[in-house]
Amino acid sequence: MTSKEVAPGEDSERESLAEDDGSSGSRGSSGIEYSGWVYHLGVNSIGHEYCHLRFLLLRGKYVAMYKRDPHEFSGIKPIRKGVISHTLMVEEIGRRNINEMVLYVMKFYNRLDKTKKGEIACASPGEAHKWIEAFEQAKQQADYDLLRGSTRHRLSTETELNLDGHRPRVRRYARDLGKLIRIGKGPEAFLRRASDLGTNGRANTYKSDSGDAFEAHEWKCVHAVNGIRIFEDVANSKQRAKGVLLKSVGVIDADLDTVFEVILSLERQKRYEWDMLTGHLELVESIDGHCDVVYGIYDTKYLSWGSGKQDFVFSRRWLHGQDGAYTILQFPAVHKKKPPRSGYRRTKINPSTWEIRRLNTSSSTPKCLVTQMLEFHFSFWDRWKRMHPSSFEKTLHYALLCQVAGLREYFGANPTLTPDSPSTILHSKIPGTSSTRAELEGSELNDEFYDAIANDDSLEDEDSDDDYESPKAGKVKLKNVSWAIAGFAFKQSRASLENSELDGSFSPITIDPSQFHGSLRQGTLDSDRNCWSSPGGQGFMIRGKTYLKDSSKIIGGEPLLKLLAVDWFKVEDCTDTVALHPKCLVQSEAGRKLPFILIINLQIPAKPNYSLVLYYGAERPVKKDSLLGRFIDGTDVFRDARFKLIPSIIEGYWMVKRAVGTKACLLGKAVTCRYLRQDNFLEIDVDIGSSSVARSIISLVLGYVTSIVVDLAILIEATEEEELPEYILGTVRLNRVKPDSAIPF
């Protein structure tokens, strides 16, 4: 997505308009308008749930809701208006069945007061993802305005939410817009979705790569059929007795959001067109917006070796990454609503995953890479390879792996499922824009965004779709050996890194590890259990010097900060401000002598709850004008936009590896982060339980935590050329941690 060029003199005019309106300046995001149809969800005063189709308009940090499209119906008045605050949090709730429609729900709330909240829903997960990005930009604009010091933008917390249902008014803002971005299509597209998948707008053009950490898989192509390649994982021969991984990979000419919906859809007639085995499925229970339990039957007569009917029960858990990619995990399950059935043989399906990633190509037709991964016992695979290689095509496993081929042919035979029109970009001079703008003039600033989605007896609100395109779609470098070696040329040396981030006018102090102790012991050998160690950054890929031009990444170097200790606590409720505890190492004599300490408190939801606290120290004071210095003393919105973590499971169950992935995650956008800056430290309290997606992943990880070795890298995302190349702040390796070893806080 690119903003419109500003003509000479126009910028100053816009600035003056902004000042006249009470706005404190116009950055890039304030010159863009997002609009589209969404569903507004809520409960009215008599307890009735409603789901109303509404037009949502987001301009700068201001939002308005209409019953009709104001660009088509000149003069129509908004039924809701509000201001987006820097304290706004947006959480992706996931799928929800509403009025026989599958919608994707987002929850909005104030992180300082969670009673101020509301929900809207979109027709596809991709659209919800784009709206979340749009609101994040608006949130950053609100924070920017607040930093400019305008008291008129210091919102009153007493008037953020309107529970009485009056129609709030929003102050007039700058007239000159860079462009209008239309998200999704009109209401007729939403109505069609009840019976026709994939009628939404084109997907985001996110850059896509396979991850930001090296994986231990070694895939070998062992079969090819109908253009679909089937691979075997030949790595880790020691663990092959436990199971073998096969995967099928294919390129599908379709938008990844549509492919995701087709795979999840339980509509029998559609599945019959591409799924020869699991076409007959029914929903048993919807656990939450990201997990359900499904019952299915299949008739083995379609396989020449089989006879009789079989049934199965399995759970599905799906994840939507910040890069737009989808992962679907499928596990065998047991459910009391589906006991064994007469005439059917209950079978246990093999654990499997679907992974759907966007491909950036020069073609106007969207393409995605679909991977299906399947696990089964080594003895079965070894027997078929040695004795019956030609019979593999008659097995159930082969039929499951061929589902990718079925999907490809299904989309090829149904071109209408592939969106045929891009996002509508309307410049600000179009008819109707001025009237829309005028309706938002002269209104009160006290009303926040929550006013726009407050409960009301008569006023119902928004429903929207999103079509936000990333600013640039650079080519992605493959992570092969030659690429990695080339990256060393742009790698920052340890000395230059310290000079750029730490104050060289001070002599470095010697950090004595024996002076710092945590409740989790430090390991010495790779085979040690229930311990931590500090690996280098060589297992991670970070942004290189030329990333903004060619999206190339480099191998990470040594961390800037030294890992001092790790605490593993058991707590009743989420515990913040660990550093203020009198027995915390930060308060010790040795801790007070350190120039700077970074504390990462990962709050893990479970029964009981846990806190994994990481302590990192610097040998010199941090430069105030460095990236780290600006992060330490910056605003929460700046920190949220830059605080990044890269996970990598070195050893562990493959399904957990696929769920966690190796993609970098901006934690401030994924979960709620709270910051405490005092004295010589910064504490970041990461509330993993604040996101339903994160809760889903962590619950899976905790089930296998005693057999997992996981590496984490912490860094500040570089978004400007002068901030590149990136560097790793700190790393930690957690070796087969035992939950029962956690001590009370």
mmCIF file of N, CA and C in Angstrom, residues 14 23 25-33 59-61 137 141 145 173-174 176-178:
data_model
loop_
_atom_site.group_PDB
_atom_site.id
_atom_site.type_symbol
_atom_site.label_atom_id
_atom_site.label_comp_id
_atom_site.label_asym_id
_atom_site.label_seq_id
_atom_site.Cartn_x
_atom_site.Cartn_y
_atom_site.Cartn_z
ATOM 1 N N ARG A 14 -1.911 21.158 4.917
ATOM 2 C CA ARG A 14 -2.458 20.071 5.721
ATOM 3 C C ARG A 14 -2.104 20.257 7.183
ATOM 4 N N SER A 23 -5.848 18.618 15.673
ATOM 5 C CA SER A 23 -4.939 17.499 15.442
ATOM 6 C C SER A 23 -3.526 18.029 15.481
ATOM 7 N N GLY A 25 -0.735 17.266 13.909
ATOM 8 C CA GLY A 25 0.170 16.923 12.822
ATOM 9 C C GLY A 25 -0.325 15.750 12.049
ATOM 10 N N SER A 26 0.148 15.625 10.834
ATOM 11 C CA SER A 26 -0.312 14.559 9.958
ATOM 12 C C SER A 26 0.847 13.707 9.544
ATOM 13 N N ARG A 27 0.894 12.507 10.024
ATOM 14 C CA ARG A 27 1.874 11.543 9.548
ATOM 15 C C ARG A 27 1.239 10.762 8.413
ATOM 16 N N GLY A 28 1.966 9.689 7.966
ATOM 17 C CA GLY A 28 1.468 8.919 6.840
ATOM 18 C C GLY A 28 0.140 8.285 7.108
ATOM 19 N N SER A 29 -0.069 7.750 8.308
ATOM 20 C CA SER A 29 -1.297 7.015 8.568
ATOM 21 C C SER A 29 -2.496 7.922 8.645
ATOM 22 N N SER A 30 -2.291 9.219 9.045
ATOM 23 C CA SER A 30 -3.430 10.108 9.161
ATOM 24 C C SER A 30 -3.947 10.532 7.807
ATOM 25 N N GLY A 31 -3.153 10.345 6.738
ATOM 26 C CA GLY A 31 -3.593 10.713 5.413
ATOM 27 C C GLY A 31 -4.247 9.582 4.673
ATOM 28 N N ILE A 32 -4.642 8.534 5.351
ATOM 29 C CA ILE A 32 -5.239 7.373 4.705
ATOM 30 C C ILE A 32 -6.577 7.070 5.361
ATOM 31 N N GLU A 33 -7.531 6.721 4.551
ATOM 32 C CA GLU A 33 -8.845 6.340 5.062
ATOM 33 C C GLU A 33 -9.111 4.879 4.731
ATOM 34 N N ARG A 59 -10.531 6.997 9.614
ATOM 35 C CA ARG A 59 -9.739 8.047 8.987
ATOM 36 C C ARG A 59 -8.804 8.633 10.034
ATOM 37 N N GLY A 60 -7.486 8.421 9.818
ATOM 38 C CA GLY A 60 -6.547 8.850 10.847
ATOM 39 C C GLY A 60 -6.787 8.055 12.111
ATOM 40 N N LYS A 61 -7.137 8.755 13.189
ATOM 41 C CA LYS A 61 -7.461 8.083 14.447
ATOM 42 C C LYS A 61 -8.943 8.218 14.796
ATOM 43 N N GLN A 137 -2.273 1.160 13.068
ATOM 44 C CA GLN A 137 -1.760 2.412 12.530
ATOM 45 C C GLN A 137 -2.450 3.604 13.179
ATOM 46 N N GLN A 141 -0.910 6.670 15.465
ATOM 47 C CA GLN A 141 -1.173 8.082 15.200
ATOM 48 C C GLN A 141 -1.648 8.782 16.464
ATOM 49 N N ASP A 145 0.216 11.931 18.285
ATOM 50 C CA ASP A 145 -0.445 13.182 18.634
ATOM 51 C C ASP A 145 -0.294 13.494 20.114
ATOM 52 N N TYR A 173 -11.277 17.022 11.570
ATOM 53 C CA TYR A 173 -9.853 16.776 11.378
ATOM 54 C C TYR A 173 -9.442 17.133 9.961
ATOM 55 N N ALA A 174 -8.174 16.934 9.650
ATOM 56 C CA ALA A 174 -7.588 17.432 8.407
ATOM 57 C C ALA A 174 -8.357 16.985 7.181
ATOM 58 N N ASP A 176 -7.267 17.089 3.888
ATOM 59 C CA ASP A 176 -6.488 16.532 2.785
ATOM 60 C C ASP A 176 -6.058 15.117 3.115
ATOM 61 N N LEU A 177 -6.632 14.158 2.445
ATOM 62 C CA LEU A 177 -6.314 12.757 2.669
ATOM 63 C C LEU A 177 -5.398 12.243 1.573
ATOM 64 N N GLY A 178 -4.467 11.369 1.946
ATOM 65 C CA GLY A 178 -3.590 10.756 0.955
ATOM 66 C C GLY A 178 -4.379 9.880 0.012
#
